[in-house]
PDB file of C-alpha atoms and ligand atoms in Angstrom:
ATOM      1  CA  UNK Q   7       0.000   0.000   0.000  1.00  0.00           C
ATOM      2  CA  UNK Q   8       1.890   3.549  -0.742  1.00  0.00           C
ATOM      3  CA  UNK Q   9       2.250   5.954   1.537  1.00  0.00           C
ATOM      4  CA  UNK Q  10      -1.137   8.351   0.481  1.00  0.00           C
ATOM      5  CA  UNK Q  11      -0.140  11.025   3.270  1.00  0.00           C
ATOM      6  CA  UNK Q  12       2.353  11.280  -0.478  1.00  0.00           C
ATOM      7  CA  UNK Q  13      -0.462  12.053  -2.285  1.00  0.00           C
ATOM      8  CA  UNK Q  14      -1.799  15.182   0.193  1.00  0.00           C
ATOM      9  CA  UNK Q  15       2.022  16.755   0.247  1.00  0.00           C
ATOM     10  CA  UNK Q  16       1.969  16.258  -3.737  1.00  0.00           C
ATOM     11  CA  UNK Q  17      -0.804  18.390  -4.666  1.00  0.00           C
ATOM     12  CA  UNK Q  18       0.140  20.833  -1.653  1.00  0.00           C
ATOM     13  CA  UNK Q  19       3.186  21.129  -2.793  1.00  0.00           C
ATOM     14  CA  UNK Q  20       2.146  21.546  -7.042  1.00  0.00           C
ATOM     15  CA  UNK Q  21       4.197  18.321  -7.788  1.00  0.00           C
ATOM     16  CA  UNK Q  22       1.887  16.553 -10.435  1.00  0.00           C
ATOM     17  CA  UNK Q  23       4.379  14.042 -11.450  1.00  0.00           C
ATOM     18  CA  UNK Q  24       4.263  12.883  -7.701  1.00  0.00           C
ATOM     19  CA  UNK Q  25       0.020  13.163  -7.659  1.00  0.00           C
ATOM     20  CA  UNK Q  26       0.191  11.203 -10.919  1.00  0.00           C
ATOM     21  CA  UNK Q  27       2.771   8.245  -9.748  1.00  0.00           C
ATOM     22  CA  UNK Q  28       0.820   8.245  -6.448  1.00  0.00           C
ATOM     23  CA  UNK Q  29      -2.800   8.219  -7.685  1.00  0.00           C
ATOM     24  CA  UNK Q  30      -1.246   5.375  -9.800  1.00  0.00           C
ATOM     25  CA  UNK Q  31      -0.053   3.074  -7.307  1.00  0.00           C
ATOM     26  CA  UNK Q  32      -2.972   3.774  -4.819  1.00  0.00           C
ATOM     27  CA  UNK Q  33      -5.489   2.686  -7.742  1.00  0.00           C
ATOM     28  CA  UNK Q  34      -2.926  -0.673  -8.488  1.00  0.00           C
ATOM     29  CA  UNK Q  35      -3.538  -1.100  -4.754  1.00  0.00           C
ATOM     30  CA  UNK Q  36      -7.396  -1.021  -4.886  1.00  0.00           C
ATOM     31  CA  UNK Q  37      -7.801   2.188  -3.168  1.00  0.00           C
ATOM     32  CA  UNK Q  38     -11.015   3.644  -3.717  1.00  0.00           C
ATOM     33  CA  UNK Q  39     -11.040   6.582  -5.836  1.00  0.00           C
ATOM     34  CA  UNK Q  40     -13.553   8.790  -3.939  1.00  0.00           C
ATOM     35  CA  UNK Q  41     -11.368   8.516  -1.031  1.00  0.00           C
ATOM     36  CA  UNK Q  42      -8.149   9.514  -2.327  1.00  0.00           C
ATOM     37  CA  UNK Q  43     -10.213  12.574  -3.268  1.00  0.00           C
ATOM     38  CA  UNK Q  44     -11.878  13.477  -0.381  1.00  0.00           C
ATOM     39  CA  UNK Q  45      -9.816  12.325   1.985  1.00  0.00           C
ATOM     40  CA  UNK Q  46      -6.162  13.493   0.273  1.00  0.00           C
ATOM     41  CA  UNK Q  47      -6.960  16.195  -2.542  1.00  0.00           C
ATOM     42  CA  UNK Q  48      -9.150  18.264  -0.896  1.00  0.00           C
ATOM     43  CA  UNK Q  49      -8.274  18.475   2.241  1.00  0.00           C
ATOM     44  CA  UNK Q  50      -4.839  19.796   0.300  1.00  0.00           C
ATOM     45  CA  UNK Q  51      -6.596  22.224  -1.737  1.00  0.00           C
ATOM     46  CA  UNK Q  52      -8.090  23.627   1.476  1.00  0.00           C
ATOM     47  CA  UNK Q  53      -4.494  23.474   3.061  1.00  0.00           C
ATOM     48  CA  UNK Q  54      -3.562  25.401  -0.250  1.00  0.00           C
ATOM     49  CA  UNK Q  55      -6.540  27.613   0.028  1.00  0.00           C
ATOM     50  CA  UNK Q  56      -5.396  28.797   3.839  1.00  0.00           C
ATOM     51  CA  UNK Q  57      -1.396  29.220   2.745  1.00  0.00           C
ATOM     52  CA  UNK Q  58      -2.913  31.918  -0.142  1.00  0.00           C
ATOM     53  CA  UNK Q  59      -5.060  33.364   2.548  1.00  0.00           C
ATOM     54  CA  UNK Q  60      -1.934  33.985   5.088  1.00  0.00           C
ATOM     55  CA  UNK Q  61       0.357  35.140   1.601  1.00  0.00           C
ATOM     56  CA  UNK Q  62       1.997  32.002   2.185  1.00  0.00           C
ATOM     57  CA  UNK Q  63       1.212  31.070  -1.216  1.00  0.00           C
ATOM     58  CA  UNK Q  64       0.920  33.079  -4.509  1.00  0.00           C
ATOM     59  CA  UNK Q  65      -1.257  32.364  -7.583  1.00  0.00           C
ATOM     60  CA  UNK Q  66       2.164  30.186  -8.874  1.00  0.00           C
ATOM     61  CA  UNK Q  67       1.772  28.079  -6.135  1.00  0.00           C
ATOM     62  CA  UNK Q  68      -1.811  27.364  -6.657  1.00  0.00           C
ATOM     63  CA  UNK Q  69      -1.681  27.134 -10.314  1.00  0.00           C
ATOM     64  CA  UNK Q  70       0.986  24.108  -9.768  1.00  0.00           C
ATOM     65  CA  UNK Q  71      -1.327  22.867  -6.695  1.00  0.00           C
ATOM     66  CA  UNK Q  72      -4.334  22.833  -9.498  1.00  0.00           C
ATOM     67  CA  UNK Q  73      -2.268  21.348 -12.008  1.00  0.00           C
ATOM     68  CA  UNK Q  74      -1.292  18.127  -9.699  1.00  0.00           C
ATOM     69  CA  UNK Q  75      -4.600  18.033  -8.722  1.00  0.00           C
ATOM     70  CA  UNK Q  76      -6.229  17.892 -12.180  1.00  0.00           C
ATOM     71  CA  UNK Q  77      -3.021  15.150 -13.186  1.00  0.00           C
ATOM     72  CA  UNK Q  78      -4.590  12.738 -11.000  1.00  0.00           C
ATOM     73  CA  UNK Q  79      -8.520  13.542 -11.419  1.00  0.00           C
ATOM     74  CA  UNK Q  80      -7.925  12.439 -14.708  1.00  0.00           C
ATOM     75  CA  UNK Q  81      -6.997   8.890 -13.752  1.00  0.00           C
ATOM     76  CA  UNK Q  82      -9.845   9.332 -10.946  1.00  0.00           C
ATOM     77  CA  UNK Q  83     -12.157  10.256 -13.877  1.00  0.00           C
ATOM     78  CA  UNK Q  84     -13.217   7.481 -15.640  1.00  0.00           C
ATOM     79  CA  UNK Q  85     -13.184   4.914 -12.689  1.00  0.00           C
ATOM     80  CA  UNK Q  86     -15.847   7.184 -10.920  1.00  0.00           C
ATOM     81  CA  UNK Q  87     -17.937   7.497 -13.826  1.00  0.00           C
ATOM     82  CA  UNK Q  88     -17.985   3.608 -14.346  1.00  0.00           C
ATOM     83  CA  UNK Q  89     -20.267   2.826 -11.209  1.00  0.00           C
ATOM     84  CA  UNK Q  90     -23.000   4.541 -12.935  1.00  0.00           C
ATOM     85  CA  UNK Q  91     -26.454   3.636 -13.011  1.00  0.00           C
ATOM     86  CA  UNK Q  92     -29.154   3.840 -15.440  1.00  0.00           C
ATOM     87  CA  UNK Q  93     -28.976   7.602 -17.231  1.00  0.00           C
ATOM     88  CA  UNK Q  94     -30.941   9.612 -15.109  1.00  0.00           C
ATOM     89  CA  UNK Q  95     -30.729  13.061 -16.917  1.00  0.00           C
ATOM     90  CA  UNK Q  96     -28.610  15.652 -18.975  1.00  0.00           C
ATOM     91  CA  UNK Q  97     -27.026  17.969 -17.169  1.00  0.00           C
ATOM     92  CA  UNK Q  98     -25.402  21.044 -18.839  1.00  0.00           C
ATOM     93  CA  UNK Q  99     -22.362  22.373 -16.299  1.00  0.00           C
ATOM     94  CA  UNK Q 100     -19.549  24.919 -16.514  1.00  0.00           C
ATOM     95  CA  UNK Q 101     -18.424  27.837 -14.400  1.00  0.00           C
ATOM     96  CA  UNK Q 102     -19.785  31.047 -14.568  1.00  0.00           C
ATOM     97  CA  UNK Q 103     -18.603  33.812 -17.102  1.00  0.00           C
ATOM     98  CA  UNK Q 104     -15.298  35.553 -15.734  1.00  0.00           C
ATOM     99  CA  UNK Q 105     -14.430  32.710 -13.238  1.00  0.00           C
ATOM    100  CA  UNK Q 106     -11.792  30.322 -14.240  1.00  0.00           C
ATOM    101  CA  UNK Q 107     -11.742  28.082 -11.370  1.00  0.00           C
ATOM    102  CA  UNK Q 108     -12.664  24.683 -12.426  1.00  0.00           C
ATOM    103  CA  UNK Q 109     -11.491  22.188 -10.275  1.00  0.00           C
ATOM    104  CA  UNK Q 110     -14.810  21.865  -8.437  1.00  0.00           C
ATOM    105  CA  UNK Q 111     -16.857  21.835 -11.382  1.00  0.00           C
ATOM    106  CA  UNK Q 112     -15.218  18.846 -12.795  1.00  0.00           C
ATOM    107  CA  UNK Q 113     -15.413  16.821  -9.496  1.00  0.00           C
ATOM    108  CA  UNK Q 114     -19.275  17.847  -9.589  1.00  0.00           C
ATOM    109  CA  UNK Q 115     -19.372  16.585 -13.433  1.00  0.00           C
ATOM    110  CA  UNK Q 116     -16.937  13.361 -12.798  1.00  0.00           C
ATOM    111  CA  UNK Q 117     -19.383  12.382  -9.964  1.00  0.00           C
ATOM    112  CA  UNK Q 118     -22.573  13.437 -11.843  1.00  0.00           C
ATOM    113  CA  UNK Q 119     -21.248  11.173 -14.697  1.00  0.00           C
ATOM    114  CA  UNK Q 120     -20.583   8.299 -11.750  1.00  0.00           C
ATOM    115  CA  UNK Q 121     -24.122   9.049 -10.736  1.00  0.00           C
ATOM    116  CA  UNK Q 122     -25.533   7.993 -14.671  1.00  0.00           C
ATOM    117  CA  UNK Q 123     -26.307  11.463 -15.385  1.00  0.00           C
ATOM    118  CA  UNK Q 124     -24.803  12.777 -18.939  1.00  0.00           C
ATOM    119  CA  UNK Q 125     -23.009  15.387 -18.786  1.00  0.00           C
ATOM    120  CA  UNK Q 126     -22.038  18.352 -21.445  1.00  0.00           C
ATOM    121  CA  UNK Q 127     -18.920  19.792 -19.756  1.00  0.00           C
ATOM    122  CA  UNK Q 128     -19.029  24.108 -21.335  1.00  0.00           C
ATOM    123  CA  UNK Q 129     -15.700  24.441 -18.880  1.00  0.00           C
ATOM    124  CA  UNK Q 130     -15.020  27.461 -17.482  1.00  0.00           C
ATOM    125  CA  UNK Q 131     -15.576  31.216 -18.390  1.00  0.00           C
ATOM    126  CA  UNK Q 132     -18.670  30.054 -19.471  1.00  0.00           C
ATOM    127  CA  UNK Q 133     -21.588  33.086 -20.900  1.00  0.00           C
ATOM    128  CA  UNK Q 134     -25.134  32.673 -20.389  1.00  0.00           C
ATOM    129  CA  UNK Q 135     -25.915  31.906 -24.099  1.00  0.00           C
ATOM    130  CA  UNK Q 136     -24.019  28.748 -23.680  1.00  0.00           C
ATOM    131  CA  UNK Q 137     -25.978  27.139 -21.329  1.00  0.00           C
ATOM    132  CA  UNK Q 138     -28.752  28.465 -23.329  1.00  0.00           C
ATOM    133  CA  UNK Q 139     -27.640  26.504 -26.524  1.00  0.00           C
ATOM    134  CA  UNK Q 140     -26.797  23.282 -24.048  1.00  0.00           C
ATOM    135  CA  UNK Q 141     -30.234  23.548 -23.101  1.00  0.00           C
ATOM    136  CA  UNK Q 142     -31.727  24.106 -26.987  1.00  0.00           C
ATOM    137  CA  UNK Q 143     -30.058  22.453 -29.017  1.00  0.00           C
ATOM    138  CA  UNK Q 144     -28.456  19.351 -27.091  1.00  0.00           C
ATOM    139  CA  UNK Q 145     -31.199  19.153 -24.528  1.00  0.00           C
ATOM    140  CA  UNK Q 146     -30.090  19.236 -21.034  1.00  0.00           C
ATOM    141  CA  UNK Q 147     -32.959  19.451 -18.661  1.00  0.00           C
ATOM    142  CA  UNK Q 148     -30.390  20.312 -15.432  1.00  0.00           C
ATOM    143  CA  UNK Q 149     -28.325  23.846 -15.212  1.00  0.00           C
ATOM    144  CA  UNK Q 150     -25.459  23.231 -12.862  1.00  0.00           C
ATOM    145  CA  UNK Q 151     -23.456  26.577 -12.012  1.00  0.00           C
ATOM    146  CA  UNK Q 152     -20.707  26.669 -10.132  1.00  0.00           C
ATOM    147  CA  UNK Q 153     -18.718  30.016  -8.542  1.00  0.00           C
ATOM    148  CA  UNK Q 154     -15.554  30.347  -6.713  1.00  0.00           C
ATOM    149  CA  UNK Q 155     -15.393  34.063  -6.648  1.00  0.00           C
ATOM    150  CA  UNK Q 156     -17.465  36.771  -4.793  1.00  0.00           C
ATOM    151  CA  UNK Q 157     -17.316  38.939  -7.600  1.00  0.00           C
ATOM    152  CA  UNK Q 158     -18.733  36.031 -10.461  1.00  0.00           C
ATOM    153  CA  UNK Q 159     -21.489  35.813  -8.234  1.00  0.00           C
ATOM    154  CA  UNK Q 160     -23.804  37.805  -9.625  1.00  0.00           C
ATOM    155  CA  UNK Q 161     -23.137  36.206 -13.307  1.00  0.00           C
ATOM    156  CA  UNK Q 162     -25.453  33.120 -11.739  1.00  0.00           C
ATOM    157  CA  UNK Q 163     -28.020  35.521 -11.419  1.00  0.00           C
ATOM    158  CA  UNK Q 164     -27.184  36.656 -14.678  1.00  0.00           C
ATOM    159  CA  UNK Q 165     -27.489  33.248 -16.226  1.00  0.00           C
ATOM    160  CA  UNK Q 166     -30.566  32.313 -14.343  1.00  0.00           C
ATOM    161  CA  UNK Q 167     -32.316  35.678 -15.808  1.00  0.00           C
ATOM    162  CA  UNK Q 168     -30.861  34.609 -19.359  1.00  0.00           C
ATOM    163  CA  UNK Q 169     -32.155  31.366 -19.498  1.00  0.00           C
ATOM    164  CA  UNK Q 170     -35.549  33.349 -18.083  1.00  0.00           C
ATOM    165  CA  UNK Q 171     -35.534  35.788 -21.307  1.00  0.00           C
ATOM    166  CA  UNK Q 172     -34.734  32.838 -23.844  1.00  0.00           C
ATOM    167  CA  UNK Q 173     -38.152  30.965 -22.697  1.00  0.00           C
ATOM    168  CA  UNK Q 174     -35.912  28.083 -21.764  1.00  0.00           C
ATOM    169  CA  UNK Q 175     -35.643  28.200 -17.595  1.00  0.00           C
ATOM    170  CA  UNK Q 176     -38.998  26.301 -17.217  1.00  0.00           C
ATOM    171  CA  UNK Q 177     -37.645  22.966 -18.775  1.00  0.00           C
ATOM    172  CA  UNK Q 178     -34.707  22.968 -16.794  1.00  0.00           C
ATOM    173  CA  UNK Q 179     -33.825  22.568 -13.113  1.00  0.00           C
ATOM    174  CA  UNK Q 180     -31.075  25.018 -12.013  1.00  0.00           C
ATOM    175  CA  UNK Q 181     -28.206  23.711  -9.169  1.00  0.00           C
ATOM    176  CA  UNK Q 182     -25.785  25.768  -8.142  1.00  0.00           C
ATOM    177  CA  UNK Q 183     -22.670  25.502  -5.945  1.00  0.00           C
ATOM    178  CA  UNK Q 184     -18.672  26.667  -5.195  1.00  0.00           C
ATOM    179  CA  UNK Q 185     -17.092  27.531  -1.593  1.00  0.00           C
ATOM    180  CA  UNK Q 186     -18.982  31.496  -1.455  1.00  0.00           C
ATOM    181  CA  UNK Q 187     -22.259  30.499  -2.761  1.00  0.00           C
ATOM    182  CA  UNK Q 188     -24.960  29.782   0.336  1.00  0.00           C
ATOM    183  CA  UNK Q 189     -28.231  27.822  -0.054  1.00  0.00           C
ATOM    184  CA  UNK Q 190     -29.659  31.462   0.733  1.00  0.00           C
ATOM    185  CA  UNK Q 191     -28.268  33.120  -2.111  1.00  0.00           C
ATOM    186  CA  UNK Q 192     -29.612  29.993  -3.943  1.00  0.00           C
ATOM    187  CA  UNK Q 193     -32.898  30.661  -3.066  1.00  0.00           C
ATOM    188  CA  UNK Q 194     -32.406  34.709  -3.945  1.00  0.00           C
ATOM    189  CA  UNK Q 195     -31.488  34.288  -7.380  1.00  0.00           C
ATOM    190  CA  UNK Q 196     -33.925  32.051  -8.213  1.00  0.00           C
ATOM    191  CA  UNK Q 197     -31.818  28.420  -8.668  1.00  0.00           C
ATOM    192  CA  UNK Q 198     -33.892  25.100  -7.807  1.00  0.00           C
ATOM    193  CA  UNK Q 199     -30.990  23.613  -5.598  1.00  0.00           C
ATOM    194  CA  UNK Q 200     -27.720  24.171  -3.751  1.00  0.00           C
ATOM    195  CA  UNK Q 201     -25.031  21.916  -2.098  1.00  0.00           C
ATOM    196  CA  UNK Q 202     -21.925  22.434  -1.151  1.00  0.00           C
ATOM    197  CA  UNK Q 203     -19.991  19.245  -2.194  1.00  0.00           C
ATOM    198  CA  UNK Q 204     -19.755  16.713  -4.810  1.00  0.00           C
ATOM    199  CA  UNK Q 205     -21.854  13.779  -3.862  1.00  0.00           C
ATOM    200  CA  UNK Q 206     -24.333  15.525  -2.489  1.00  0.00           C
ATOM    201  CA  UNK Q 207     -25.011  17.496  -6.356  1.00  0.00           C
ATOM    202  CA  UNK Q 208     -25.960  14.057  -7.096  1.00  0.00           C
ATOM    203  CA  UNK Q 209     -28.433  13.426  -5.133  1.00  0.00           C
ATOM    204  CA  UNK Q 210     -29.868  16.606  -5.411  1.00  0.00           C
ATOM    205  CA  UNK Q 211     -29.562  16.425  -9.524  1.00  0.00           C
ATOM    206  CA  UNK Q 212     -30.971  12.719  -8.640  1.00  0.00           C
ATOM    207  CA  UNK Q 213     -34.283  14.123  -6.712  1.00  0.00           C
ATOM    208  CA  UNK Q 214     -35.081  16.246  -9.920  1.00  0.00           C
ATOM    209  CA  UNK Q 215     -35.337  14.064 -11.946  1.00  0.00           C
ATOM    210  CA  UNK Q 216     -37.200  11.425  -9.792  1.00  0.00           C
ATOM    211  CA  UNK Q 217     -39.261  14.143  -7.226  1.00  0.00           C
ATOM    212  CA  UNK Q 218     -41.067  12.197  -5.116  1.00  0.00           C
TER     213      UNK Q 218
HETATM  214  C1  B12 P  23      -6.890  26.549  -7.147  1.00  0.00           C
HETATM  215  C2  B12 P  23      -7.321  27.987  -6.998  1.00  0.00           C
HETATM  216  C3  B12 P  23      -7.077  28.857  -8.072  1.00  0.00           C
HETATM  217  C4  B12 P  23      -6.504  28.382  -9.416  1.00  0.00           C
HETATM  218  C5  B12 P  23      -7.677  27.744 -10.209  1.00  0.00           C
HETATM  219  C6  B12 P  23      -7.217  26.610 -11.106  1.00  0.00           C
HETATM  220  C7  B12 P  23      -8.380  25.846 -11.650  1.00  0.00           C
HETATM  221  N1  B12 P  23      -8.172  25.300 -12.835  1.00  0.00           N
HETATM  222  O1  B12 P  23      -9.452  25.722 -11.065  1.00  0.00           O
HETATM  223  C8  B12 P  23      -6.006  29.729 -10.046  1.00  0.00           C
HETATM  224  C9  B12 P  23      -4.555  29.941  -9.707  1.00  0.00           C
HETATM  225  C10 B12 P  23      -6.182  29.860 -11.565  1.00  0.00           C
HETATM  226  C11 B12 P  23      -6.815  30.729  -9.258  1.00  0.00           C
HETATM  227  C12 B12 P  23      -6.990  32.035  -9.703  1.00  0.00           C
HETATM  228  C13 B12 P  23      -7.613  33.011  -8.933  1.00  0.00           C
HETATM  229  N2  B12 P  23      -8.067  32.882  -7.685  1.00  0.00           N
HETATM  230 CO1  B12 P  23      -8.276  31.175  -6.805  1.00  0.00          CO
HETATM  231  N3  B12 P  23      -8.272  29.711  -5.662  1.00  0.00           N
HETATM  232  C14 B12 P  23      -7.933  28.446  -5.777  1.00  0.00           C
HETATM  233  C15 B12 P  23      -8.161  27.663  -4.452  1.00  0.00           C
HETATM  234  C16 B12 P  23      -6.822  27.523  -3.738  1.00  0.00           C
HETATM  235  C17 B12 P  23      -8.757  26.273  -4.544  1.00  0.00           C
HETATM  236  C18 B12 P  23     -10.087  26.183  -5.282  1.00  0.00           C
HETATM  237  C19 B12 P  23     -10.392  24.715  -5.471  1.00  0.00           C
HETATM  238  O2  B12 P  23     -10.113  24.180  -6.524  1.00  0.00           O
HETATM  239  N4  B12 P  23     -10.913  24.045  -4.411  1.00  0.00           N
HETATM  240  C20 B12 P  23     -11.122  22.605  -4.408  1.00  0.00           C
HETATM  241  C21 B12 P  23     -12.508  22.276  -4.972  1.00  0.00           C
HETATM  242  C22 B12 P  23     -12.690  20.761  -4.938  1.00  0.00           C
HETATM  243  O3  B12 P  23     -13.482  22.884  -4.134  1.00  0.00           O
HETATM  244  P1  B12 P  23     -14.668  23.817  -4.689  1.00  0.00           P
HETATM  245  O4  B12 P  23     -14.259  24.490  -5.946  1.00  0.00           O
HETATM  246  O5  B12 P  23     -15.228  24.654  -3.583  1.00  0.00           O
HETATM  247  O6  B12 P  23     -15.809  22.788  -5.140  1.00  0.00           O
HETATM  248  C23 B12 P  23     -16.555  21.988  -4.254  1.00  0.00           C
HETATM  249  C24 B12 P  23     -17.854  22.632  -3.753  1.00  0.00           C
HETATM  250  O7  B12 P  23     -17.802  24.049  -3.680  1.00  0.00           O
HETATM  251  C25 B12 P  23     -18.915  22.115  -4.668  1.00  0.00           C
HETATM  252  N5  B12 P  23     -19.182  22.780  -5.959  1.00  0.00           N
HETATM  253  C26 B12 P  23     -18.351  23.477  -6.766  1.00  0.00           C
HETATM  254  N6  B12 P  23     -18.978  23.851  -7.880  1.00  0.00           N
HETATM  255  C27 B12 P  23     -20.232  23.382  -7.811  1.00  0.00           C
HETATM  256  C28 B12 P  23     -21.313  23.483  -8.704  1.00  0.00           C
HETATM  257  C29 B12 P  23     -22.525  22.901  -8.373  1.00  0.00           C
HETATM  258  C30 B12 P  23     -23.653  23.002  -9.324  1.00  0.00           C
HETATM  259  C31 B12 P  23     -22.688  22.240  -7.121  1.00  0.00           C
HETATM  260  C32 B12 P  23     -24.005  21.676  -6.764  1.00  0.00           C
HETATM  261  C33 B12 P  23     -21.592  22.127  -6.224  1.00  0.00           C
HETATM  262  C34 B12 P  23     -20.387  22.698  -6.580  1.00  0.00           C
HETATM  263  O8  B12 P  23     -18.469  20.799  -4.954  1.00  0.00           O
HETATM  264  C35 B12 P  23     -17.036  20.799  -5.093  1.00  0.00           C
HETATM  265  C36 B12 P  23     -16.484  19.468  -4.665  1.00  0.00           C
HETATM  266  O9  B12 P  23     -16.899  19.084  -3.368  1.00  0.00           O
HETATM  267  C37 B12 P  23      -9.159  28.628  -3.698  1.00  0.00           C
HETATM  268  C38 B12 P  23      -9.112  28.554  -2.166  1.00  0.00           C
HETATM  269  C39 B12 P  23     -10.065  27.498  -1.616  1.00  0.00           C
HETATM  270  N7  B12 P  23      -9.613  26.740  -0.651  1.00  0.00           N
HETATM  271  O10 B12 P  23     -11.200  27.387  -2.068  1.00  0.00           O
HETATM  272  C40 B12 P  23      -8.749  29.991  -4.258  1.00  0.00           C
HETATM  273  C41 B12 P  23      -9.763  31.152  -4.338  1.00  0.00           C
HETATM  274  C42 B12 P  23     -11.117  30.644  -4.804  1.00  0.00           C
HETATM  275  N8  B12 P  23      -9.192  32.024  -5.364  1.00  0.00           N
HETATM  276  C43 B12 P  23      -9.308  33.252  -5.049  1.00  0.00           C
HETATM  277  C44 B12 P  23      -8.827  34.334  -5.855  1.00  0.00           C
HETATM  278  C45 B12 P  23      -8.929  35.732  -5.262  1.00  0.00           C
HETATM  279  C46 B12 P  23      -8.299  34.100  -7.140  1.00  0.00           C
HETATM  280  C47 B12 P  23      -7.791  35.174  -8.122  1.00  0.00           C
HETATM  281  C48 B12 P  23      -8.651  36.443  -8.236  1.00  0.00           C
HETATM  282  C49 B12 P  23      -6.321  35.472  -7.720  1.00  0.00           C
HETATM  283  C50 B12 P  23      -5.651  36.569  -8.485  1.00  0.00           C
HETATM  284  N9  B12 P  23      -5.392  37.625  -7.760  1.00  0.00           N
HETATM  285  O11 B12 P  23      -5.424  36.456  -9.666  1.00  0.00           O
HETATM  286  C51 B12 P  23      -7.773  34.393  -9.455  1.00  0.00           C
HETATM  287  C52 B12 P  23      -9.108  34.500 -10.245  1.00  0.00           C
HETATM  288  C53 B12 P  23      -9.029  34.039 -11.661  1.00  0.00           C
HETATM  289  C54 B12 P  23     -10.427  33.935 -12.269  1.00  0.00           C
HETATM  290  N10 B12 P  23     -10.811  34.906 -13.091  1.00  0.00           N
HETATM  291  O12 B12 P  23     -11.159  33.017 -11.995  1.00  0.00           O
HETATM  292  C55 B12 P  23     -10.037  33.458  -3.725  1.00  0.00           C
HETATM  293  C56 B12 P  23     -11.486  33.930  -3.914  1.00  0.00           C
HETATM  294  C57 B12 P  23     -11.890  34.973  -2.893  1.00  0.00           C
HETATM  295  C58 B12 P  23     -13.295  35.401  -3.099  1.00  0.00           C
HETATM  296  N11 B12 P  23     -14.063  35.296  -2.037  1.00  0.00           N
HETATM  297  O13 B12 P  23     -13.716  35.795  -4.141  1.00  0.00           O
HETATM  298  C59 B12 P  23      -9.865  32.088  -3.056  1.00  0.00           C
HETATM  299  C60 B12 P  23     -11.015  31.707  -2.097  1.00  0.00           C
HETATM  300  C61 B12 P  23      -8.503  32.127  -2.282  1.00  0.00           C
HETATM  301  C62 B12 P  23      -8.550  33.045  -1.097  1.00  0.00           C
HETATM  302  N12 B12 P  23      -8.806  32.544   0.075  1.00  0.00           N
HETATM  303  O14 B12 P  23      -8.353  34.237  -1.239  1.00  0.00           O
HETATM  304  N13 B12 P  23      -7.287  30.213  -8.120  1.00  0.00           N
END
């Protein structure tokens, strides 16, 4: 079994060759995925997160930190989307126009695609009329929206009302999520569901499509 504390100081410390040959041998040693996430990668993204608070850390720093941590979701990837289920619904999903943080997002589309949901990733940076065409023309009846930023905020509300003037925002249920956005701010712009982590996006993309 390797040493997985290896895995937390990799991504803390931006080394993705070290992430990667980690993520590697943990998966050879039947680690489970979700738990070399949550229990590893996050916890050093927070740890990341706190050193840029305290100007420990610089945007270098948690550009590499992103970059070791995206080298190992994409092994992580695949094997969470293969315990999916029957395909529940199409969910359309990208961060909101002038925020580029993405690493959330993708563990919210990984485990959406684990959860049997299809999922059209848009990426990040993403403009209202995107999700607009996502919802027209390829038919995705969920909206997820994801924020890391204060000040990208408001471009939820932006996409909510945009959705609103296309005629589109009644066939579609709208989630929304990232560290600053609160269930009550949810609720104010006028989005169908909040959580704050991963897993629990699926259940909540999972009780719009099956309400009862
Ligand atoms: C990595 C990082 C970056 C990387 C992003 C790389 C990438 N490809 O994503 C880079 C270096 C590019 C970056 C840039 C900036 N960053 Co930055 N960044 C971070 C950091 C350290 C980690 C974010 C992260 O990935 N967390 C790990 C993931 C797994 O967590 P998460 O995103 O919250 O997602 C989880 C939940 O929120 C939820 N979720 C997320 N999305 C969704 C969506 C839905 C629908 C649902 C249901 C749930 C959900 O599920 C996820 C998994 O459980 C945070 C600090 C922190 N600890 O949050 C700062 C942070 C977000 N950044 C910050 C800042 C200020 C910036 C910059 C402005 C810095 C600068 N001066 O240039 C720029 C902005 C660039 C831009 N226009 O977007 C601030 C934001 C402050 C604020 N309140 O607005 C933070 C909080 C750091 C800080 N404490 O000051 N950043």
């Amino acid at each position: 079994m390797p040493d997985l504390q290896k895995l937390y100081d990799a991504v803390l410390e931006g080394d993705q060759k070290t992430a990667v040959a980690v993520t590697q041998e943990a998966l050879a040693a039947g680690c489970a995925p979700m738990e070399l996430i949550t229990k590893y990668m996050v916890p050093a993204m927070d740890e990341v997160g706190r050193r840029f608070e305290c100007e420990e850390y610089f945007v270098p720093e948690l550009l590499l930190s992103a970059r070791a941590m995206k080298g190992s979701l994409v092994l992580l990837r695949p094997l969470l989307a293969e315990s999916g289920v029957q395909p529940a619904g199409r969910v359309a999903i990208g961060t909101v126009k002038g925020d580029l943080h993405d690493i959330g997002k993708n563990l919210v589309a990984s485990l959406l695609e684990g959860g049997g949901f299809e999922v059209i990733d848009l990426g990040a940076d993403v403009a209202p009329e995107k999700f607009i065409s996502a919802v027209k023309e390829r038919g995705a009846n969920i909206v997820a929206l994801s924020a890391l930023l204060t000040v990208t905020m408001p471009a939820m509300r932006t996409t909510i009302d945009a959705l609103k003037q296309a005629g589109v925002r009644d066939q579609v249920k709208v989630m929304v999520g990232g560290a600053p956005v609160t269930p009550q701010f949810a609720t104010e712009i006028g989005a169908d569901g909040y959580s704050d982590n991963a897993s629990a996006a699926v259940g909540l993309a999972r009780s719009f499509v099956r309400p009862e």
